[in-house]
Coordinates of C-alpha atoms and ligand atoms in Angstrom, one line a residue:
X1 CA -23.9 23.7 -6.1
X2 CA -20.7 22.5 -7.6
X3 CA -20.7 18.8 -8.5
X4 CA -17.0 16.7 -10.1
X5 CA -18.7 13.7 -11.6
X6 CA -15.1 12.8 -13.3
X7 CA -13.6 10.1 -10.9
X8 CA -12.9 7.9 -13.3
X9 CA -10.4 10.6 -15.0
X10 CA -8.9 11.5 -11.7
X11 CA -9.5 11.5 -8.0
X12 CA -8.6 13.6 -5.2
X13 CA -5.3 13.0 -3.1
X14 CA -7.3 11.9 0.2
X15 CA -6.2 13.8 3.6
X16 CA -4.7 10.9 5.3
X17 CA -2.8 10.4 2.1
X18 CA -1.2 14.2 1.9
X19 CA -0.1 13.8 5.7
X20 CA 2.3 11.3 5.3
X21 CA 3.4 12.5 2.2
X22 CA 4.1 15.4 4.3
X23 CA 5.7 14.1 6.5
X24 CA 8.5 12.4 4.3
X25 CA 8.8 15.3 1.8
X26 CA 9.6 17.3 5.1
X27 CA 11.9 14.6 7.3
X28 CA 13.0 11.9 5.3
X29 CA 13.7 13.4 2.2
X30 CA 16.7 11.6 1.4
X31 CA 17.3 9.5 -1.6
X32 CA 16.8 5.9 -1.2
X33 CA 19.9 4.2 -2.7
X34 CA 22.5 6.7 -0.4
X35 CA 24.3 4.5 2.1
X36 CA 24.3 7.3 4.9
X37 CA 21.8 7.5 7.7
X38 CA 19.6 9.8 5.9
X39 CA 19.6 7.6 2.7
X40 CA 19.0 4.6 4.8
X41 CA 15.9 6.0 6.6
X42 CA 14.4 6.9 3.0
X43 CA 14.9 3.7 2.0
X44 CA 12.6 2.3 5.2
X45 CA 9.8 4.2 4.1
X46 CA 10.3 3.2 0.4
X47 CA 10.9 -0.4 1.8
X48 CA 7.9 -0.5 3.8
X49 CA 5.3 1.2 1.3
X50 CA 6.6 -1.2 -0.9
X51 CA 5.6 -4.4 1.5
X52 CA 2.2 -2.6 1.6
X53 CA 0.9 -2.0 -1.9
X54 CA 2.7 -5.9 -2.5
X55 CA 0.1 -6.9 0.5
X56 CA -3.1 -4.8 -0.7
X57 CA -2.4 -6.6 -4.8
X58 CA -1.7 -10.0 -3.3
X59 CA 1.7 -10.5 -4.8
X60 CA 5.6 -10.3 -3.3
X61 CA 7.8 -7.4 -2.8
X62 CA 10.1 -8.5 -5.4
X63 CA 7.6 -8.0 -7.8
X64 CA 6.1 -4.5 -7.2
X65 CA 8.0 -2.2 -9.9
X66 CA 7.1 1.7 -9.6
X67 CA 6.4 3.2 -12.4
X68 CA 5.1 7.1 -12.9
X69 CA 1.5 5.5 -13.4
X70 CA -0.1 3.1 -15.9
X71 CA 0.8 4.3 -19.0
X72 CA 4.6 3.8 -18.6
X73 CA 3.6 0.2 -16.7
X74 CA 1.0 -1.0 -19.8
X75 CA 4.1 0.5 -22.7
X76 CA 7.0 -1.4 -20.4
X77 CA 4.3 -4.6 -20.5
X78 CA 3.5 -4.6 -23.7
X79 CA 6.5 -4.4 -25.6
X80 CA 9.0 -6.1 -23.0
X81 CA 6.8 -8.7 -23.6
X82 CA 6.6 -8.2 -26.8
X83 CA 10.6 -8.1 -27.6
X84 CA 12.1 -11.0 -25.4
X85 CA 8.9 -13.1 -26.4
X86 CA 9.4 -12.9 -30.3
X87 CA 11.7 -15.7 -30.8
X88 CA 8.3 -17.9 -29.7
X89 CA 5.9 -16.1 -32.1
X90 CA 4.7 -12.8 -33.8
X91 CA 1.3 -12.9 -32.4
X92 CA -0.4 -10.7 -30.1
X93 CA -4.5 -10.6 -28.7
X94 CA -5.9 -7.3 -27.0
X95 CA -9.3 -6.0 -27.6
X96 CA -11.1 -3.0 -29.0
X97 CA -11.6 -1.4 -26.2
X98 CA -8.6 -1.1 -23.7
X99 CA -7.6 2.8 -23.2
X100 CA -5.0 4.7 -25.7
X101 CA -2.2 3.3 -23.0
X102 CA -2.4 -0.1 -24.6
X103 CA -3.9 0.1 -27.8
X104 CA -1.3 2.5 -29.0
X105 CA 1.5 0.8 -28.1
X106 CA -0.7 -2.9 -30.2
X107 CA -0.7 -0.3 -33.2
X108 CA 2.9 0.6 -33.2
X109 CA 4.1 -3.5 -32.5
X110 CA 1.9 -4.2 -35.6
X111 CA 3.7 -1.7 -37.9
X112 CA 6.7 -3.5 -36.8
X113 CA 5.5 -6.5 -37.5
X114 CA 3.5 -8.1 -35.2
X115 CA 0.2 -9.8 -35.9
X116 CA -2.1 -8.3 -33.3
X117 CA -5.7 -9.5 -32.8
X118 CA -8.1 -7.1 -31.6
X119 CA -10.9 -8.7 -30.1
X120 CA -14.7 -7.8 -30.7
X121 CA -17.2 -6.7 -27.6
X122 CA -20.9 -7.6 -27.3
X123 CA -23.5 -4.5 -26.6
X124 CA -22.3 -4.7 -22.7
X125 CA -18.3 -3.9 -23.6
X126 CA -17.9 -7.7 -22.9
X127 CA -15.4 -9.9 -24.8
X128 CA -16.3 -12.9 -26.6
X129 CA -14.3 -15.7 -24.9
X130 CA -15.0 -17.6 -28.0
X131 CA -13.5 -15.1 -30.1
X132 CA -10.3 -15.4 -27.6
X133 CA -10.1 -19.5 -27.8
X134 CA -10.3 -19.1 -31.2
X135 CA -7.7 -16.8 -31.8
X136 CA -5.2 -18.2 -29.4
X137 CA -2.2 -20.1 -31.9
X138 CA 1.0 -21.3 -31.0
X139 CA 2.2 -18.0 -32.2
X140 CA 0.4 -16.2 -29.6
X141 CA 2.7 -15.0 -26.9
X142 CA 1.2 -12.3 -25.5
X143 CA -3.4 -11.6 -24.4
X144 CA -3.7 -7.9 -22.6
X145 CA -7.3 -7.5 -21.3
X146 CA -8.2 -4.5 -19.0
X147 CA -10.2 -5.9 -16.1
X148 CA -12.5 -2.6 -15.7
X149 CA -12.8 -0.5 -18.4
X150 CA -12.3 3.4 -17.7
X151 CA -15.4 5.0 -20.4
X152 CA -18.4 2.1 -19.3
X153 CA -17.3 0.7 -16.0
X154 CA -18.1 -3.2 -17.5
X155 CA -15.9 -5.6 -15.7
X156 CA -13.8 -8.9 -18.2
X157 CA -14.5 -12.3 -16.7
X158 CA -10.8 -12.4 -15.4
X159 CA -11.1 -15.9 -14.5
X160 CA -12.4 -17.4 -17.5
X161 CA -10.1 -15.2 -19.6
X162 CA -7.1 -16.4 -17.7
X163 CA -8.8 -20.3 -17.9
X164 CA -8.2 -19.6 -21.8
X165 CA -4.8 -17.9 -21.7
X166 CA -3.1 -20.5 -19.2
X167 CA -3.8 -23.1 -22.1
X168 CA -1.0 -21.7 -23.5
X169 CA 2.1 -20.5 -23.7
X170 CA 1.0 -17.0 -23.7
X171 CA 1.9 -14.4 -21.2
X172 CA -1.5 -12.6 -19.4
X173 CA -0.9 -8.9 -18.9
X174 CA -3.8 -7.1 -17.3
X175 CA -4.6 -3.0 -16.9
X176 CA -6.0 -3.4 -13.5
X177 CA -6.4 0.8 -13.3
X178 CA -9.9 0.7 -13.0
X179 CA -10.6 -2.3 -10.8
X180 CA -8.5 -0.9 -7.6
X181 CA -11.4 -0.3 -5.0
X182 CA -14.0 -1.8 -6.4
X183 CA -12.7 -5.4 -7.0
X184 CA -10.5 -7.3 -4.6
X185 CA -7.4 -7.6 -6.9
X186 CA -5.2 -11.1 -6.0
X187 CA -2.1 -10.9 -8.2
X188 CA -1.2 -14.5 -7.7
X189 CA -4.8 -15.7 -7.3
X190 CA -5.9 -14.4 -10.7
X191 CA -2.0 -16.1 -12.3
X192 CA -1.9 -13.2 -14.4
X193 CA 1.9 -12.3 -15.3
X194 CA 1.9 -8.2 -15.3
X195 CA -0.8 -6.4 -14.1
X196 CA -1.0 -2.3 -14.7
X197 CA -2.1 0.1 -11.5
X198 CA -2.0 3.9 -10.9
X199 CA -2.5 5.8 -7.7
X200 CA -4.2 8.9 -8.7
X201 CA -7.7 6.8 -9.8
X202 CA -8.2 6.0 -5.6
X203 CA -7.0 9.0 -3.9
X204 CA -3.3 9.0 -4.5
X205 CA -1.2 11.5 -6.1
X206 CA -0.6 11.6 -9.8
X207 CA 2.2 10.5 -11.6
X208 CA 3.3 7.2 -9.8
X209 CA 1.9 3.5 -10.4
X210 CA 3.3 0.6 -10.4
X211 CA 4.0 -2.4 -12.4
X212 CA 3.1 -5.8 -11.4
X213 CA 5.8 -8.5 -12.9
X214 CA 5.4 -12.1 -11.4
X215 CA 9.2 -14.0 -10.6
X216 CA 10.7 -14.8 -13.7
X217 CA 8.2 -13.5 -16.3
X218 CA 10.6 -12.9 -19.5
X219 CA 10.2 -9.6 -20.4
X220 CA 12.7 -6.3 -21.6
X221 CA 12.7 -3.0 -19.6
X222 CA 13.5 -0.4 -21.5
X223 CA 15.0 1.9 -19.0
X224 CA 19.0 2.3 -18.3
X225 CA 20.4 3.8 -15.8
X226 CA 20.9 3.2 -11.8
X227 CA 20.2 0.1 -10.5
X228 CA 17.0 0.9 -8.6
X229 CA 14.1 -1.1 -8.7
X230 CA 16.3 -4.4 -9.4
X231 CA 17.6 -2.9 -12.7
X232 CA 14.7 -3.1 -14.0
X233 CA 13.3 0.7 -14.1
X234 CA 16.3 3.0 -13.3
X235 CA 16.0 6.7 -12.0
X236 CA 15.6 7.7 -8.1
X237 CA 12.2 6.5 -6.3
X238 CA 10.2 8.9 -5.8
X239 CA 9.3 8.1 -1.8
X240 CA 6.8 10.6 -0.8
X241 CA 4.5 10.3 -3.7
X242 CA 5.0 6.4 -3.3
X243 CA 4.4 6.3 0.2
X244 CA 0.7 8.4 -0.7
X245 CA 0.3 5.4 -2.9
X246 CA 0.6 2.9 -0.2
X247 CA -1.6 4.7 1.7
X248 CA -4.3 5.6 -0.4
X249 CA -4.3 1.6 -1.2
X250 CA -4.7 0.5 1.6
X251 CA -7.7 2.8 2.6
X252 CA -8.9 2.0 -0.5
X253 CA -9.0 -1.8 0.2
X254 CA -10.1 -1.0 3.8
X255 CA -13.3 0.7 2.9
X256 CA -13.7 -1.2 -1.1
X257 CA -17.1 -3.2 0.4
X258 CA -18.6 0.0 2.1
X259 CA -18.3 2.1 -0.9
X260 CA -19.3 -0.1 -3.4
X261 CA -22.7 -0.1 -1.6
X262 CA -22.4 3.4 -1.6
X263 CA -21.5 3.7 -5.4
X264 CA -24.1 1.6 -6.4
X265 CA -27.1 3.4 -4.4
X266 CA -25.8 6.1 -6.1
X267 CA -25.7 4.5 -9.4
X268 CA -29.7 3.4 -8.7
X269 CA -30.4 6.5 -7.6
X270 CA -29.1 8.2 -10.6
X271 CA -31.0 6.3 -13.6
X272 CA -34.2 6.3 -10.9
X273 CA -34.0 9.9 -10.7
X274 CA -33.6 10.5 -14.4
X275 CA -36.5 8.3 -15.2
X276 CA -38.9 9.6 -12.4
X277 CA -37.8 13.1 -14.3
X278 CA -38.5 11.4 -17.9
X279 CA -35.6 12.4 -19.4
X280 CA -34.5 10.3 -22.7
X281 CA -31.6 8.1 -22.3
X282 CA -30.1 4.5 -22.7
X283 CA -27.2 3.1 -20.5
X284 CA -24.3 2.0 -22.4
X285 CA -22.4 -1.0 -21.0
X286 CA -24.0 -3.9 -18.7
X287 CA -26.2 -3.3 -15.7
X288 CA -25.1 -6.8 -13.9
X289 CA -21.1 -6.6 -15.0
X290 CA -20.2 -3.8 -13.7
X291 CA -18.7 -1.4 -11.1
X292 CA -20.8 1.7 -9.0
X293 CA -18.5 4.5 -9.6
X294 CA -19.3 4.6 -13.5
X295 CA -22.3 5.1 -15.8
X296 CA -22.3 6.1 -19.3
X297 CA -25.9 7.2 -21.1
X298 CA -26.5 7.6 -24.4
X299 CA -28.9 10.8 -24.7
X300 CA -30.4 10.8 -28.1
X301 CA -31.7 14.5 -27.6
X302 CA -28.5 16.6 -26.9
X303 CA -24.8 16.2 -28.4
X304 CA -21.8 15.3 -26.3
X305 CA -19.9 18.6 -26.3
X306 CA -23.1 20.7 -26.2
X307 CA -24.1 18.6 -22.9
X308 CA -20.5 19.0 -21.3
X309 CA -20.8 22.4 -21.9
X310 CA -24.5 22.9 -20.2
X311 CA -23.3 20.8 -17.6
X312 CA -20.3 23.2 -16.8
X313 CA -22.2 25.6 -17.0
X314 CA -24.3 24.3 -13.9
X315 CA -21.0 23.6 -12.4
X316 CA -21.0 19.9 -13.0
X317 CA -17.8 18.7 -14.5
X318 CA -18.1 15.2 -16.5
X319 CA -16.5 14.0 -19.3
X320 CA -17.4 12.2 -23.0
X321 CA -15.2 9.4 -22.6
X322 CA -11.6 8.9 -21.1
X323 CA -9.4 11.8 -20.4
X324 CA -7.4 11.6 -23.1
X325 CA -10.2 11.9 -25.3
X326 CA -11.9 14.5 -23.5
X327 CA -12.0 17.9 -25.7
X328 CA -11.7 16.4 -29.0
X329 CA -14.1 15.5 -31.7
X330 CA -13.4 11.8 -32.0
X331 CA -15.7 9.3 -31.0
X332 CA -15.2 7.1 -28.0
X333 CA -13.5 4.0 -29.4
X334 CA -15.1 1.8 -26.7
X335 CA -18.6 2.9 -27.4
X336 CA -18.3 2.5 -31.1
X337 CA -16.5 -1.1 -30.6
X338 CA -19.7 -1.7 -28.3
X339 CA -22.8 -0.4 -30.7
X340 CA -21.1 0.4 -34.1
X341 CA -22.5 3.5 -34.3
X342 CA -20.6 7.0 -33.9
X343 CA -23.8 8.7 -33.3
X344 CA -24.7 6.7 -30.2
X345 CA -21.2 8.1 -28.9
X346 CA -20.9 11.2 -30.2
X347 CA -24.4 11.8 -27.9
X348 CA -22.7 9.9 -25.0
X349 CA -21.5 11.3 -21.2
X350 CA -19.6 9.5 -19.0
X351 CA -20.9 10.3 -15.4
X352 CA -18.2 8.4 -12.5
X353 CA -18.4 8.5 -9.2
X354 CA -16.8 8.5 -5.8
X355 CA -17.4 7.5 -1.8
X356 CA -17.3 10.6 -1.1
X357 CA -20.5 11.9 -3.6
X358 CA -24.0 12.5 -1.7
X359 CA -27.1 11.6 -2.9
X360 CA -28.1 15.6 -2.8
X361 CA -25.1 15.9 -5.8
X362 CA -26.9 12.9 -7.5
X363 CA -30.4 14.8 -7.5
X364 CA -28.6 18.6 -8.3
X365 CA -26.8 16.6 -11.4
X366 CA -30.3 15.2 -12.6
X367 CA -32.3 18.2 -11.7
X368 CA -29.6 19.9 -14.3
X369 CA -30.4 17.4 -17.0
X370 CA -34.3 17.8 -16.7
X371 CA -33.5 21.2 -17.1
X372 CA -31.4 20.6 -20.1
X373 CA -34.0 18.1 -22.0
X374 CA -36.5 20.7 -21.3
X375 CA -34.8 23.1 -22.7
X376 CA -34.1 21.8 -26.0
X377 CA -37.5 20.5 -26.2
X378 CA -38.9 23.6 -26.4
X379 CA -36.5 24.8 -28.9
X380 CA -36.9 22.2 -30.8
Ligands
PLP1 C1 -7.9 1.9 -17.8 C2 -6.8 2.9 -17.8 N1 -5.6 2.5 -18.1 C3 -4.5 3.3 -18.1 C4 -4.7 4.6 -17.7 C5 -3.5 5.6 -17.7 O1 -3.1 5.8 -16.4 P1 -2.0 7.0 -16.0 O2 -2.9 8.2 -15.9 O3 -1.5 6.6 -14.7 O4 -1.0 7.0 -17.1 C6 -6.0 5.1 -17.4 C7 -6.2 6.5 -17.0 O5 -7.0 7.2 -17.5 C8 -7.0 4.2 -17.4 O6 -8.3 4.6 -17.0

């Protein structure tokens, strides 16, 4: 059996999807901002996807930006917000465990300059909202909070963040990557100002996202050139891969409370299974606050590269942390930012999951671990 237990790093492009990519890679091919017939029929498609992903987030047209995923939409964020907000203050609030996307760009806006606050979690991977009142000054002009993070699945209290955040005269900029499919996600509902989403995390093709800017949010865009996108990110759409994210959206809205039953059954039966089989583990992040498709456990008997590489072995393919991470030595940022300990991470497997898993993959994927413990019982 062959078992990809790495949704969280990427997904699938979903069959529907690839279809009517097809389809406009093959008949409307044309580029979007000609004024001919052909140009003009691109531009439909690009119009229409458009509507739809504006539709499936909850906010307007003119605000739906496309970016070539969420790490050019959280840098844009970030420091547009940064730049045209610093006549009002030098202070900035993120926490300590949003992905590389954000907190690289925080690190290189403090070497500037900025003051950046990065905000403590509890054992869960939860904020402290007290931590965030507290740090709020009239300097502050920009909070970033992810609202489901990618390594431990634990979902912010949006609502309560944003309580805080609209006391002031901050801007609210959320990485909303992990949420789509799992969370209804209501742009305007939520008052957040930029939000952060990339198609290839629901069945979409890699390499286009978008970016989420409410009507007159004062922010710089970085990129010059044509005019597209309102002049704010220049360079010819790319329509195909944009109408895959439309439709990989809106099945993923369509089907969001059916799989999270799924997801969590399979979640259940995972940790179940493991303990019928009495293999030694903890579950990092919070049972009640967050989503099915992702569950990270602490293993005190095996490190994390020797247990990726046993796994792949059995042909299941997981990962110690987010992608980006994935291969190296360092130690998930989140999970130390969570327990303070490197060892706890450095033992620590992210397993994430999708709609499409069976329960049979669930059971091979324990069965392997049983196997695994067993193993280095013996030996050791
Ligand atoms: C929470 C989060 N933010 C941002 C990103 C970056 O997205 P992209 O791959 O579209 O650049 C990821 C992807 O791993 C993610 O999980």
């Amino acid at each position: 059996m062959e078992v990809y237990a790495d949704y969280a790093a990427t997904t699938p492009v979903k069959e529907e999807v690839i279809d009517k990519m097809t389809a406009v890679y093959q008949q409307h091919f044309g580029n979007p901002s000609s004024i001919h017939s052909v140009g003009r029929n691109a531009r439909k498609y690009l119009d229409d996807a458009r509507r739809q992903i504006a539709k499936g987030l909850g906010a307007k047209t003119s605000e739906v930006i496309f970016t070539s995923g969420a790490t050019e939409s959280n840098n844009t964020a970030i420091k547009g917000i940064a730049y045209a907000n610093k006549h009002r203050g030098n202070h900035l609030i993120t926490s300590k465990v949003e992905h590389h996307s954000v907190l690289h760009v925080f690190e290189q806006l403090e070497r500037e300059g900025f003051d950046v606050t990065y905000l403590d979690v509890d054992n869960e991977g939860l904020i402290k909202l007290d931590q965030l009142e507290a740090a709020m000054t009239e300097e502050t002009i920009l909070v970033s909070i992810m609202f489901v993070n990618n390594e431990v699945g634990t979902v912010q209290p949006m609502y309560d963040i944003d309580a805080i955040v609209s006391k002031s005269n901050a801007l609210f900029h959320v990485d909303a990557v992990q949420a789509v499919g799992h969370l209804e996600i209501d742009f305007h509902d939520f008052d957040i100002d930029t939000m952060s989403i990339t198609a290839h995390k629901f069945g979409g093709p890699k390499g286009i996202g978008a970016f989420i800017v409410k009507d007159g949010t004062t922010i710089n865009f970085p990129q010059l050139g044509g005019e597209q996108e309102k002049k704010r990110r220049a360079g010819t759409e790319n329509v195909p891969q944009i109408v895959g994210f439309a439709e990989a959206l809106k099945l993923a809205n369509e089907h969001r409370d059916a799989n999270n039953v799924h997801l969590m059954n399979l979640k259940n039966l995972f940790l179940v299974s493991l303990q019928e089989r009495s293999v030694p583990f903890e579950y990092n992040g919070s049972m009640t606050d967050s989503t099915g498709h992702v569950v990270n456990l602490y293993f005190p008997f095996i490190d994390v590269e020797t247990m990726l590489t046993l796994l792949d072995l059995s042909n299941i393919y997981v990962s110690s942390g987010s992608a980006c991470t994935a291969g190296t030595t360092t130690a998930s940022h989140v999970l130390v930012a969570m327990y303070g300990d490197e060892d706890r991470a450095n033992h620590s497997v992210r397993f994430s999951f999708n709609e499409q898993m069976t329960e049979q993959e669930i059971k091979y994927i324990t069965t392997e671990i049983h196997k695994i413990y067993h193993k280095f019982k013996e030996e050791n």
